[in-house]
Amino acid sequence: MDTPAQSPTTRRRRVATAAALASAVEWYDYFVFGIAAALVLGDLYFPSGSSSAGVLAAFATFAVGFLARPIGGIIAGQLGDKRGRKPMLVLALTLMGLATTGIGLLPTYETIGIAAPVLLVLFRVMQGIAVGAQWGGAMLMATEYAPEGKRGLYGSLVQLGVPIGVVTANTVFLVAGAVTNDTTFAAWGWRIPFFAGFLVLALAWFIHTRVEETPEFREAERALAAQEKTEPRSPLRTILREHLGTVFLAGGSFAVNTATFYIIITGVLDYATRELDMKRSAVLTVSLCVSITQLALIPASAALSDRVGRLRIYAAGAVGLLVWAVPMFLLIDTKSLLWLAVGTFVTSCFLSIMYGPQAALFAELFTAEMRYTGASLGYQIAAVFGGGLAPFMMVLLLEATGTSMAVSGYIIGLAVIALLSIRILAARAASRTAAVETDTPQTADDPETANEPEAANEPETAKTASTMD
């Protein structure tokens, strides 16, 4: 536990580092499943006469983890808004470590029959619940400890967990493939990346013993302690009754990002190796290198959002994904490794532009006493309808139409939804800014706009409104 002698700067850096590490190891564990699903899980756990059917079954299991993510977000959000951010983050890390290690040890269909795919789905559900619980906790640990004017930058440290997880997962799979041949890789080499689940448990213990709860939650907890005695509060009930529209707008604004991300790191891996006959190691290397570039782009876009506004940067990334959806697959379809790298690299730039400010943007949509629940639900709705279904939808669209342009159309449709959602959020932000400047209170019968973002509750009232603009 932190000591009183520690300076606020030291404490803040420790919390930010712990949150970033928690995000990185959770996403690593989550992504190794996606890579394994694209490469081997179909044949090992869902044997059939068709390679496409096996891949579809593996990707369906991949999608099950996304369906479970809102469950994790709801449970952790409800408890995290009432009991604290840190306990839920520790619980999420523990659950993820156990599930990932379990997958690494799981016998195949050939060994234990139908129990193998059943247990695989169960472990994937555990992973989904864990990552659904983790994101809100890690994001709030970082943003609620952020110094004035740097919430976007501090939130991006948690967002960096995604490219770090992808880079690490791809690297470990490349190493596993390098030290094995195709036969031994299918037999046991693919299991090596899953044994890193043990490290997650160690990090959970570190956060439990050495990291403090966030000051914003402690302040909200004290303010609501008396109310809790006479009127037990439910953050989930409040969100569903008064702020459900904001949750869906948040999800709609982000679905294109998470869908496109999983298309380029998982769907394209399957498409390039199975349909275009490109080498697995080469495609994995491209994915690794592309993800490395996000390590610089994500914090840069987040820092820029602290200066010019979250939604401006966020919308620019969505426009880029809409425009680039067709050129990306035209380049991939050349079967050239160079053009594959160019197509996915440009896509990752637009993804980073959106993803950098996203944590701070979602945090600012809700007040502290309901922030874990609201932000988590918005994020996980996008994950279900965007990321979870994306690789599955990609295979279905390719099988049904025979052209990758159908996948481009899928991305374009989600980008249009994102831009419409962003437009509505921007209009609300402009309305709130005008209300603050004219000192006009929001109407009591408009619960959807009364607390989004928390103009009356944030210490940086005018600044919070301006960053949303």
CSV table of C-alpha atoms in Angstrom, one decimal:
chain,number,residue,atom,x,y,z
A,1,MET,CA,0.0,0.0,0.0
A,2,ASP,CA,1.2,3.5,-0.7
A,3,THR,CA,2.8,5.4,2.1
A,4,PRO,CA,1.9,9.0,3.2
A,5,ALA,CA,5.5,10.1,2.3
A,6,GLN,CA,4.9,9.5,-1.4
A,7,SER,CA,4.4,12.6,-3.5
A,8,PRO,CA,1.3,12.9,-5.6
A,9,THR,CA,3.4,12.7,-8.7
A,10,THR,CA,5.0,9.4,-7.6
A,11,ARG,CA,1.6,8.0,-6.7
A,12,ARG,CA,0.1,9.1,-10.0
A,13,ARG,CA,2.9,7.5,-12.0
A,14,ARG,CA,2.5,4.3,-10.1
A,15,VAL,CA,-1.2,4.1,-10.8
A,16,ALA,CA,-0.8,5.0,-14.4
A,17,THR,CA,1.9,2.4,-14.9
A,18,ALA,CA,-0.2,-0.3,-13.1
A,19,ALA,CA,-3.3,0.6,-15.2
A,20,ALA,CA,-1.3,0.4,-18.5
A,21,LEU,CA,0.2,-2.9,-17.5
A,22,ALA,CA,-3.1,-4.3,-16.5
A,23,SER,CA,-4.6,-3.3,-19.8
A,24,ALA,CA,-1.6,-4.7,-21.8
A,25,VAL,CA,-1.6,-8.2,-20.1
A,26,GLU,CA,-5.4,-8.5,-20.3
A,27,TRP,CA,-5.4,-7.6,-24.0
A,28,TYR,CA,-2.5,-9.9,-24.7
A,29,ASP,CA,-4.4,-12.8,-23.2
A,30,TYR,CA,-7.5,-11.8,-25.1
A,31,PHE,CA,-5.7,-11.5,-28.5
A,32,VAL,CA,-3.8,-14.8,-28.3
A,33,PHE,CA,-7.2,-16.5,-28.6
A,34,GLY,CA,-8.0,-14.6,-31.8
A,35,ILE,CA,-4.7,-15.5,-33.4
A,36,ALA,CA,-5.0,-19.1,-32.4
A,37,ALA,CA,-8.6,-19.1,-33.7
A,38,ALA,CA,-7.4,-17.9,-37.1
A,39,LEU,CA,-4.5,-20.4,-37.2
A,40,VAL,CA,-5.3,-23.7,-35.4
A,41,LEU,CA,-8.4,-23.9,-33.2
A,42,GLY,CA,-10.8,-24.7,-35.9
A,43,ASP,CA,-9.1,-28.0,-36.8
A,44,LEU,CA,-8.3,-28.9,-33.2
A,45,TYR,CA,-11.6,-28.2,-31.5
A,46,PHE,CA,-14.2,-28.1,-34.3
A,47,PRO,CA,-13.2,-30.8,-36.8
A,48,SER,CA,-15.3,-30.9,-40.0
A,49,GLY,CA,-14.9,-31.6,-43.7
A,50,SER,CA,-14.6,-27.9,-44.6
A,51,SER,CA,-11.8,-25.6,-43.6
A,52,SER,CA,-14.2,-22.6,-43.8
A,53,ALA,CA,-16.7,-24.3,-41.4
A,54,GLY,CA,-13.9,-25.0,-38.9
A,55,VAL,CA,-12.7,-21.3,-39.1
A,56,LEU,CA,-16.3,-20.1,-38.7
A,57,ALA,CA,-16.8,-22.3,-35.6
A,58,ALA,CA,-13.5,-21.0,-34.1
A,59,PHE,CA,-14.5,-17.4,-34.9
A,60,ALA,CA,-17.9,-18.0,-33.4
A,61,THR,CA,-16.2,-19.0,-30.2
A,62,PHE,CA,-14.1,-15.9,-30.5
A,63,ALA,CA,-17.3,-13.9,-30.8
A,64,VAL,CA,-18.8,-15.5,-27.7
A,65,GLY,CA,-16.1,-13.7,-25.6
A,66,PHE,CA,-17.5,-10.4,-26.9
A,67,LEU,CA,-21.0,-11.4,-26.0
A,68,ALA,CA,-19.8,-12.0,-22.5
A,69,ARG,CA,-18.0,-8.6,-22.2
A,70,PRO,CA,-21.2,-6.6,-21.4
A,71,ILE,CA,-21.8,-9.0,-18.5
A,72,GLY,CA,-18.4,-8.2,-17.1
A,73,GLY,CA,-19.0,-4.5,-17.7
A,74,ILE,CA,-22.3,-4.6,-15.9
A,75,ILE,CA,-21.1,-6.6,-12.9
A,76,ALA,CA,-17.9,-4.7,-12.5
A,77,GLY,CA,-19.5,-1.4,-13.3
A,78,GLN,CA,-22.2,-1.8,-10.7
A,79,LEU,CA,-19.7,-2.9,-8.0
A,80,GLY,CA,-17.0,-0.6,-9.2
A,81,ASP,CA,-19.2,2.5,-8.9
A,82,LYS,CA,-20.2,1.4,-5.4
A,83,ARG,CA,-17.1,-0.4,-4.0
A,84,GLY,CA,-14.2,1.0,-5.9
A,85,ARG,CA,-12.2,0.8,-9.2
A,86,LYS,CA,-9.3,-1.2,-7.8
A,87,PRO,CA,-11.1,-4.3,-6.4
A,88,MET,CA,-12.8,-4.9,-9.8
A,89,LEU,CA,-9.6,-4.5,-11.7
A,90,VAL,CA,-7.9,-7.1,-9.5
A,91,LEU,CA,-10.8,-9.5,-9.9
A,92,ALA,CA,-10.8,-9.1,-13.7
A,93,LEU,CA,-7.0,-9.8,-13.9
A,94,THR,CA,-7.4,-12.9,-11.7
A,95,LEU,CA,-10.2,-14.3,-13.9
A,96,MET,CA,-8.4,-13.6,-17.1
A,97,GLY,CA,-5.2,-15.3,-15.8
A,98,LEU,CA,-7.1,-18.4,-14.8
A,99,ALA,CA,-9.1,-18.6,-18.1
A,100,THR,CA,-6.0,-18.1,-20.4
A,101,THR,CA,-4.0,-20.7,-18.6
A,102,GLY,CA,-6.9,-23.1,-18.8
A,103,ILE,CA,-7.1,-22.7,-22.6
A,104,GLY,CA,-3.3,-23.5,-22.8
A,105,LEU,CA,-3.8,-26.7,-20.9
A,106,LEU,CA,-7.1,-27.8,-22.6
A,107,PRO,CA,-7.1,-31.2,-24.4
A,108,THR,CA,-8.3,-31.2,-28.0
A,109,TYR,CA,-11.4,-32.8,-29.5
A,110,GLU,CA,-9.5,-35.9,-30.5
A,111,THR,CA,-8.6,-36.5,-26.8
A,112,ILE,CA,-11.8,-35.7,-24.9
A,113,GLY,CA,-14.4,-35.3,-27.6
A,114,ILE,CA,-17.3,-32.9,-27.3
A,115,ALA,CA,-16.0,-31.7,-23.9
A,116,ALA,CA,-13.1,-29.9,-25.6
A,117,PRO,CA,-15.2,-27.3,-27.5
A,118,VAL,CA,-17.6,-26.9,-24.6
A,119,LEU,CA,-14.7,-26.1,-22.2
A,120,LEU,CA,-13.1,-23.9,-24.8
A,121,VAL,CA,-16.3,-21.8,-25.0
A,122,LEU,CA,-16.5,-21.7,-21.3
A,123,PHE,CA,-12.9,-20.4,-20.9
A,124,ARG,CA,-13.6,-17.8,-23.7
A,125,VAL,CA,-16.7,-16.6,-21.8
A,126,MET,CA,-14.5,-16.2,-18.7
A,127,GLN,CA,-12.1,-14.1,-20.8
A,128,GLY,CA,-14.9,-12.0,-22.1
A,129,ILE,CA,-16.2,-11.3,-18.6
A,130,ALA,CA,-12.7,-10.4,-17.5
A,131,VAL,CA,-11.9,-8.0,-20.2
A,132,GLY,CA,-15.4,-6.4,-20.0
A,133,ALA,CA,-14.7,-5.8,-16.3
A,134,GLN,CA,-11.0,-4.7,-16.8
A,135,TRP,CA,-11.3,-1.9,-19.3
A,136,GLY,CA,-13.5,0.4,-17.1
A,137,GLY,CA,-11.4,-0.2,-14.0
A,138,ALA,CA,-8.0,0.4,-15.8
A,139,MET,CA,-9.3,3.4,-17.7
A,140,LEU,CA,-10.8,5.1,-14.6
A,141,MET,CA,-7.7,4.3,-12.5
A,142,ALA,CA,-5.7,6.3,-15.1
A,143,THR,CA,-8.1,9.1,-16.0
A,144,GLU,CA,-9.3,9.8,-12.4
A,145,TYR,CA,-5.7,10.2,-11.3
A,146,ALA,CA,-4.8,12.4,-14.3
A,147,PRO,CA,-3.5,16.0,-13.6
A,148,GLU,CA,-5.5,18.9,-14.8
A,149,GLY,CA,-5.7,19.2,-18.6
A,150,LYS,CA,-4.1,15.7,-19.2
A,151,ARG,CA,-7.0,13.3,-18.9
A,152,GLY,CA,-6.8,12.4,-22.6
A,153,LEU,CA,-3.1,11.6,-22.4
A,154,TYR,CA,-3.4,9.6,-19.2
A,155,GLY,CA,-6.4,7.7,-20.6
A,156,SER,CA,-4.3,6.8,-23.7
A,157,LEU,CA,-1.8,4.9,-21.5
A,158,VAL,CA,-4.6,2.3,-20.9
A,159,GLN,CA,-5.4,2.4,-24.6
A,160,LEU,CA,-1.8,1.5,-25.4
A,161,GLY,CA,-2.6,-1.9,-23.8
A,162,VAL,CA,-4.2,-2.9,-27.1
A,163,PRO,CA,-1.2,-2.5,-29.5
A,164,ILE,CA,1.1,-3.7,-26.8
A,165,GLY,CA,-1.1,-6.8,-26.4
A,166,VAL,CA,-1.2,-7.3,-30.2
A,167,VAL,CA,2.6,-6.9,-30.6
A,168,THR,CA,3.3,-9.2,-27.7
A,169,ALA,CA,0.8,-11.8,-28.9
A,170,ASN,CA,2.1,-11.8,-32.4
A,171,THR,CA,5.7,-11.9,-31.3
A,172,VAL,CA,5.1,-14.9,-29.0
A,173,PHE,CA,3.3,-16.7,-31.9
A,174,LEU,CA,6.1,-15.9,-34.3
A,175,VAL,CA,8.6,-17.4,-31.8
A,176,ALA,CA,6.5,-20.4,-31.2
A,177,GLY,CA,6.2,-21.0,-34.9
A,178,ALA,CA,10.0,-20.5,-35.4
A,179,VAL,CA,11.0,-23.1,-32.9
A,180,THR,CA,8.4,-25.7,-34.2
A,181,ASN,CA,7.4,-27.1,-37.5
A,182,ASP,CA,3.8,-27.2,-38.7
A,183,THR,CA,3.1,-30.5,-37.1
A,184,THR,CA,4.6,-29.7,-33.6
A,185,PHE,CA,3.0,-26.2,-33.8
A,186,ALA,CA,-0.4,-27.8,-34.2
A,187,ALA,CA,0.4,-30.3,-31.5
A,188,TRP,CA,1.7,-28.1,-28.8
A,189,GLY,CA,3.5,-25.0,-30.0
A,190,TRP,CA,0.3,-22.9,-30.2
A,191,ARG,CA,-0.2,-23.5,-26.4
A,192,ILE,CA,3.0,-21.6,-25.4
A,193,PRO,CA,1.4,-18.1,-25.7
A,194,PHE,CA,-1.4,-19.0,-23.4
A,195,PHE,CA,0.9,-19.9,-20.5
A,196,ALA,CA,1.6,-16.2,-19.9
A,197,GLY,CA,-1.7,-16.2,-18.0
A,198,PHE,CA,0.4,-16.8,-14.9
A,199,LEU,CA,1.9,-13.3,-15.2
A,200,VAL,CA,-1.5,-11.8,-15.0
A,201,LEU,CA,-2.0,-13.3,-11.6
A,202,ALA,CA,1.2,-11.7,-10.3
A,203,LEU,CA,0.1,-8.3,-11.6
A,204,ALA,CA,-3.2,-8.6,-9.9
A,205,TRP,CA,-1.5,-9.2,-6.6
A,206,PHE,CA,0.8,-6.1,-7.1
A,207,ILE,CA,-2.2,-3.9,-7.8
A,208,HIS,CA,-4.1,-5.3,-4.8
A,209,THR,CA,-1.2,-4.6,-2.4
A,210,ARG,CA,0.6,-1.5,-3.8
A,211,VAL,CA,-2.0,0.7,-5.6
A,212,GLU,CA,-4.5,3.0,-4.0
A,213,GLU,CA,-8.1,3.8,-5.0
A,214,THR,CA,-8.7,6.8,-7.2
A,215,PRO,CA,-9.3,10.2,-5.5
A,216,GLU,CA,-12.4,10.9,-7.5
A,217,PHE,CA,-14.1,7.7,-6.4
A,218,ARG,CA,-13.2,8.4,-2.8
A,219,GLU,CA,-14.7,11.8,-3.1
A,220,ALA,CA,-17.9,10.5,-4.7
A,221,GLU,CA,-18.1,7.7,-2.1
A,222,ARG,CA,-18.0,10.2,0.8
A,223,ALA,CA,-20.6,12.4,-0.8
A,224,LEU,CA,-23.0,9.6,-1.4
A,225,ALA,CA,-22.5,7.7,1.9
A,226,ALA,CA,-25.4,9.3,3.7
A,227,GLN,CA,-27.7,8.9,0.7
A,228,GLU,CA,-26.8,5.2,0.5
A,229,LYS,CA,-28.2,4.6,4.0
A,230,THR,CA,-31.6,5.9,3.2
A,231,GLU,CA,-31.8,5.3,-0.5
A,232,PRO,CA,-29.6,2.5,-1.8
A,233,ARG,CA,-28.4,3.5,-5.2
A,234,SER,CA,-27.9,1.4,-8.3
A,235,PRO,CA,-25.6,2.9,-11.0
A,236,LEU,CA,-27.0,0.4,-13.5
A,237,ARG,CA,-30.6,1.5,-12.8
A,238,THR,CA,-29.7,5.1,-13.2
A,239,ILE,CA,-27.9,4.5,-16.5
A,240,LEU,CA,-30.8,2.4,-17.9
A,241,ARG,CA,-33.4,4.9,-16.8
A,242,GLU,CA,-31.7,8.2,-17.6
A,243,HIS,CA,-28.6,7.8,-19.8
A,244,LEU,CA,-29.3,4.8,-22.0
A,245,GLY,CA,-29.3,7.0,-25.1
A,246,THR,CA,-25.7,8.2,-24.2
A,247,VAL,CA,-24.6,4.6,-23.8
A,248,PHE,CA,-25.9,3.7,-27.3
A,249,LEU,CA,-24.4,6.8,-28.8
A,250,ALA,CA,-21.0,5.9,-27.3
A,251,GLY,CA,-21.3,2.4,-28.6
A,252,GLY,CA,-22.4,3.5,-32.0
A,253,SER,CA,-19.5,5.9,-32.3
A,254,PHE,CA,-16.9,3.2,-31.5
A,255,ALA,CA,-18.2,0.1,-33.2
A,256,VAL,CA,-16.4,0.9,-36.5
A,257,ASN,CA,-13.1,1.2,-34.7
A,258,THR,CA,-13.3,-2.1,-32.9
A,259,ALA,CA,-14.7,-3.9,-35.9
A,260,THR,CA,-12.0,-2.7,-38.3
A,261,PHE,CA,-9.3,-3.4,-35.7
A,262,TYR,CA,-10.4,-7.1,-35.4
A,263,ILE,CA,-10.7,-7.4,-39.1
A,264,ILE,CA,-7.1,-6.3,-39.7
A,265,ILE,CA,-5.5,-8.3,-36.9
A,266,THR,CA,-7.7,-11.5,-37.0
A,267,GLY,CA,-9.9,-11.6,-40.1
A,268,VAL,CA,-7.1,-10.5,-42.5
A,269,LEU,CA,-4.8,-13.1,-40.9
A,270,ASP,CA,-7.2,-15.8,-41.9
A,271,TYR,CA,-8.0,-14.3,-45.3
A,272,ALA,CA,-4.4,-13.7,-46.3
A,273,THR,CA,-3.2,-17.2,-45.3
A,274,ARG,CA,-6.2,-19.3,-46.3
A,275,GLU,CA,-7.6,-17.5,-49.3
A,276,LEU,CA,-4.6,-15.6,-50.7
A,277,ASP,CA,-2.0,-18.3,-49.8
A,278,MET,CA,0.4,-15.8,-48.1
A,279,LYS,CA,2.8,-17.1,-45.5
A,280,ARG,CA,1.6,-17.1,-41.9
A,281,SER,CA,4.9,-15.8,-40.5
A,282,ALA,CA,5.0,-12.9,-43.0
A,283,VAL,CA,1.4,-11.8,-42.3
A,284,LEU,CA,2.0,-12.0,-38.5
A,285,THR,CA,5.2,-9.9,-38.9
A,286,VAL,CA,3.2,-7.2,-40.8
A,287,SER,CA,0.6,-7.2,-38.1
A,288,LEU,CA,3.3,-6.8,-35.4
A,289,CYS,CA,5.0,-3.9,-37.2
A,290,VAL,CA,1.7,-2.1,-37.9
A,291,SER,CA,0.7,-2.4,-34.2
A,292,ILE,CA,4.1,-1.0,-33.1
A,293,THR,CA,3.3,2.3,-34.9
A,294,GLN,CA,0.2,2.7,-32.7
A,295,LEU,CA,2.4,3.0,-29.7
A,296,ALA,CA,3.3,6.5,-30.9
A,297,LEU,CA,0.0,7.5,-32.6
A,298,ILE,CA,-2.4,6.7,-29.8
A,299,PRO,CA,-0.8,9.0,-27.1
A,300,ALA,CA,-0.2,11.7,-29.8
A,301,SER,CA,-3.9,11.8,-30.8
A,302,ALA,CA,-4.9,11.7,-27.1
A,303,ALA,CA,-2.6,14.6,-26.2
A,304,LEU,CA,-4.0,16.6,-29.2
A,305,SER,CA,-7.5,16.0,-28.0
A,306,ASP,CA,-6.6,17.6,-24.7
A,307,ARG,CA,-5.8,20.8,-26.7
A,308,VAL,CA,-8.4,20.9,-29.5
A,309,GLY,CA,-11.3,18.7,-28.3
A,310,ARG,CA,-12.0,15.0,-28.1
A,311,LEU,CA,-14.8,14.8,-30.7
A,312,ARG,CA,-12.9,16.7,-33.4
A,313,ILE,CA,-10.0,14.1,-33.3
A,314,TYR,CA,-12.4,11.2,-32.8
A,315,ALA,CA,-14.5,12.2,-35.9
A,316,ALA,CA,-11.4,12.6,-38.0
A,317,GLY,CA,-10.5,9.0,-37.4
A,318,ALA,CA,-14.0,7.8,-38.3
A,319,VAL,CA,-13.9,9.7,-41.6
A,320,GLY,CA,-10.6,8.2,-42.4
A,321,LEU,CA,-11.9,4.6,-41.9
A,322,LEU,CA,-14.9,5.4,-44.1
A,323,VAL,CA,-12.7,6.7,-46.9
A,324,TRP,CA,-10.0,4.0,-46.7
A,325,ALA,CA,-12.2,0.9,-46.4
A,326,VAL,CA,-12.2,0.2,-50.1
A,327,PRO,CA,-8.5,1.0,-50.9
A,328,MET,CA,-7.4,-1.1,-48.0
A,329,PHE,CA,-8.9,-4.3,-49.5
A,330,LEU,CA,-7.9,-3.4,-53.0
A,331,LEU,CA,-4.3,-3.4,-51.8
A,332,ILE,CA,-4.6,-6.6,-49.7
A,333,ASP,CA,-6.1,-8.4,-52.7
A,334,THR,CA,-2.9,-7.8,-54.7
A,335,LYS,CA,-1.4,-10.6,-52.6
A,336,SER,CA,1.7,-8.4,-52.2
A,337,LEU,CA,3.1,-8.3,-48.7
A,338,LEU,CA,4.2,-4.7,-49.2
A,339,TRP,CA,0.7,-3.5,-50.2
A,340,LEU,CA,-0.8,-5.6,-47.4
A,341,ALA,CA,1.5,-3.6,-45.0
A,342,VAL,CA,0.5,-0.3,-46.6
A,343,GLY,CA,-3.2,-1.0,-46.5
A,344,THR,CA,-3.2,-2.1,-42.9
A,345,PHE,CA,-0.8,0.6,-41.7
A,346,VAL,CA,-3.0,3.4,-43.0
A,347,THR,CA,-6.0,1.8,-41.4
A,348,SER,CA,-4.2,1.5,-38.1
A,349,CYS,CA,-3.4,5.2,-38.2
A,350,PHE,CA,-7.1,6.1,-38.4
A,351,LEU,CA,-7.8,3.5,-35.7
A,352,SER,CA,-5.2,5.2,-33.5
A,353,ILE,CA,-6.6,8.7,-34.1
A,354,MET,CA,-10.0,7.5,-32.8
A,355,TYR,CA,-8.7,5.2,-30.0
A,356,GLY,CA,-6.4,7.7,-28.4
A,357,PRO,CA,-9.0,10.1,-27.0
A,358,GLN,CA,-11.7,7.4,-26.6
A,359,ALA,CA,-11.0,6.6,-22.9
A,360,ALA,CA,-11.2,10.2,-21.8
A,361,LEU,CA,-14.2,10.9,-24.0
A,362,PHE,CA,-16.2,8.0,-22.5
A,363,ALA,CA,-15.2,9.0,-19.0
A,364,GLU,CA,-16.4,12.5,-19.5
A,365,LEU,CA,-19.9,11.3,-20.7
A,366,PHE,CA,-20.8,10.3,-17.1
A,367,THR,CA,-20.5,11.5,-13.6
A,368,ALA,CA,-18.1,9.8,-11.1
A,369,GLU,CA,-20.8,7.8,-9.3
A,370,MET,CA,-22.0,6.1,-12.5
A,371,ARG,CA,-18.9,6.4,-14.7
A,372,TYR,CA,-17.6,2.8,-14.4
A,373,THR,CA,-21.1,1.4,-15.4
A,374,GLY,CA,-21.8,3.9,-18.2
A,375,ALA,CA,-18.4,4.0,-19.9
A,376,SER,CA,-18.1,0.2,-19.7
A,377,LEU,CA,-21.5,-0.4,-21.2
A,378,GLY,CA,-20.8,1.9,-24.1
A,379,TYR,CA,-17.5,0.3,-24.8
A,380,GLN,CA,-18.8,-3.3,-24.5
A,381,ILE,CA,-21.8,-2.6,-26.7
A,382,ALA,CA,-19.4,-1.5,-29.4
A,383,ALA,CA,-17.3,-4.6,-28.8
A,384,VAL,CA,-20.2,-7.0,-29.2
A,385,PHE,CA,-21.7,-5.5,-32.4
A,386,GLY,CA,-18.4,-4.4,-33.8
A,387,GLY,CA,-15.4,-6.4,-32.8
A,388,GLY,CA,-16.9,-9.7,-31.7
A,389,LEU,CA,-18.9,-10.2,-34.9
A,390,ALA,CA,-16.3,-8.7,-37.3
A,391,PRO,CA,-14.1,-11.7,-38.1
A,392,PHE,CA,-17.2,-14.0,-38.3
A,393,MET,CA,-19.0,-11.5,-40.6
A,394,MET,CA,-15.9,-11.2,-42.7
A,395,VAL,CA,-15.8,-14.9,-43.4
A,396,LEU,CA,-19.5,-15.0,-44.1
A,397,LEU,CA,-19.4,-12.1,-46.5
A,398,LEU,CA,-16.4,-13.5,-48.3
A,399,GLU,CA,-18.1,-16.9,-48.6
A,400,ALA,CA,-21.5,-15.4,-49.7
A,401,THR,CA,-20.2,-12.8,-52.2
A,402,GLY,CA,-16.7,-14.0,-53.2
A,403,THR,CA,-15.3,-10.5,-53.0
A,404,SER,CA,-13.6,-8.5,-50.2
A,405,MET,CA,-15.5,-5.4,-51.3
A,406,ALA,CA,-18.4,-6.7,-49.2
A,407,VAL,CA,-16.2,-6.4,-46.2
A,408,SER,CA,-15.4,-2.8,-47.2
A,409,GLY,CA,-19.1,-2.1,-47.4
A,410,TYR,CA,-19.5,-3.5,-43.8
A,411,ILE,CA,-16.8,-1.1,-42.5
A,412,ILE,CA,-18.4,1.8,-44.4
A,413,GLY,CA,-21.8,1.1,-42.9
A,414,LEU,CA,-20.3,1.1,-39.4
A,415,ALA,CA,-18.4,4.3,-40.1
A,416,VAL,CA,-21.7,6.1,-41.1
A,417,ILE,CA,-23.3,5.0,-37.8
A,418,ALA,CA,-20.2,6.3,-36.0
A,419,LEU,CA,-20.3,9.7,-37.7
A,420,LEU,CA,-24.0,10.1,-37.0
A,421,SER,CA,-23.4,9.2,-33.3
A,422,ILE,CA,-20.5,11.6,-33.1
A,423,ARG,CA,-22.7,14.4,-34.6
A,424,ILE,CA,-25.3,13.9,-32.0
A,425,LEU,CA,-22.8,13.9,-29.2
A,426,ALA,CA,-21.2,17.1,-30.6
A,427,ALA,CA,-24.6,18.8,-30.8
A,428,ARG,CA,-25.2,18.0,-27.1
A,429,ALA,CA,-21.7,19.2,-26.2
A,430,ALA,CA,-22.4,22.5,-28.0
A,431,SER,CA,-25.7,22.9,-26.2
A,432,ARG,CA,-24.0,22.3,-22.8
A,433,THR,CA,-21.2,24.8,-23.6
A,434,ALA,CA,-23.8,27.4,-24.5
A,435,ALA,CA,-25.7,26.7,-21.3
A,436,VAL,CA,-22.5,27.1,-19.2
A,437,GLU,CA,-21.5,30.4,-21.0
A,438,THR,CA,-25.0,31.9,-20.5
A,439,ASP,CA,-25.3,30.4,-17.0
A,440,THR,CA,-28.5,28.7,-18.1
A,441,PRO,CA,-29.3,25.5,-16.1
A,442,GLN,CA,-30.3,22.3,-17.9
A,443,THR,CA,-34.0,21.4,-17.7
A,444,ALA,CA,-34.9,18.9,-15.1
A,445,ASP,CA,-37.0,16.9,-17.4
A,446,ASP,CA,-34.2,16.2,-19.8
A,447,PRO,CA,-32.2,13.5,-18.0
A,448,GLU,CA,-30.4,12.5,-21.2
A,449,THR,CA,-28.5,15.7,-21.2
A,450,ALA,CA,-28.3,16.7,-17.6
A,451,ASN,CA,-25.1,14.9,-16.8
A,452,GLU,CA,-23.3,14.4,-20.1
A,453,PRO,CA,-20.5,15.1,-19.8
A,454,GLU,CA,-20.4,16.0,-16.2
A,455,ALA,CA,-20.6,19.8,-16.5
A,456,ALA,CA,-21.9,20.2,-13.0
A,457,ASN,CA,-19.6,17.7,-11.3
A,458,GLU,CA,-16.2,18.0,-12.9
A,459,PRO,CA,-13.7,20.4,-11.3
A,460,GLU,CA,-12.8,21.5,-14.8
A,461,THR,CA,-16.3,22.5,-15.9
A,462,ALA,CA,-15.6,24.8,-18.8
A,463,LYS,CA,-12.6,22.8,-19.9
A,464,THR,CA,-14.5,19.5,-19.9
A,465,ALA,CA,-17.2,21.0,-22.1
A,466,SER,CA,-14.6,22.4,-24.5
A,467,THR,CA,-12.7,19.2,-24.9
A,468,MET,CA,-15.9,17.5,-26.0
A,469,ASP,CA,-16.5,20.1,-28.7
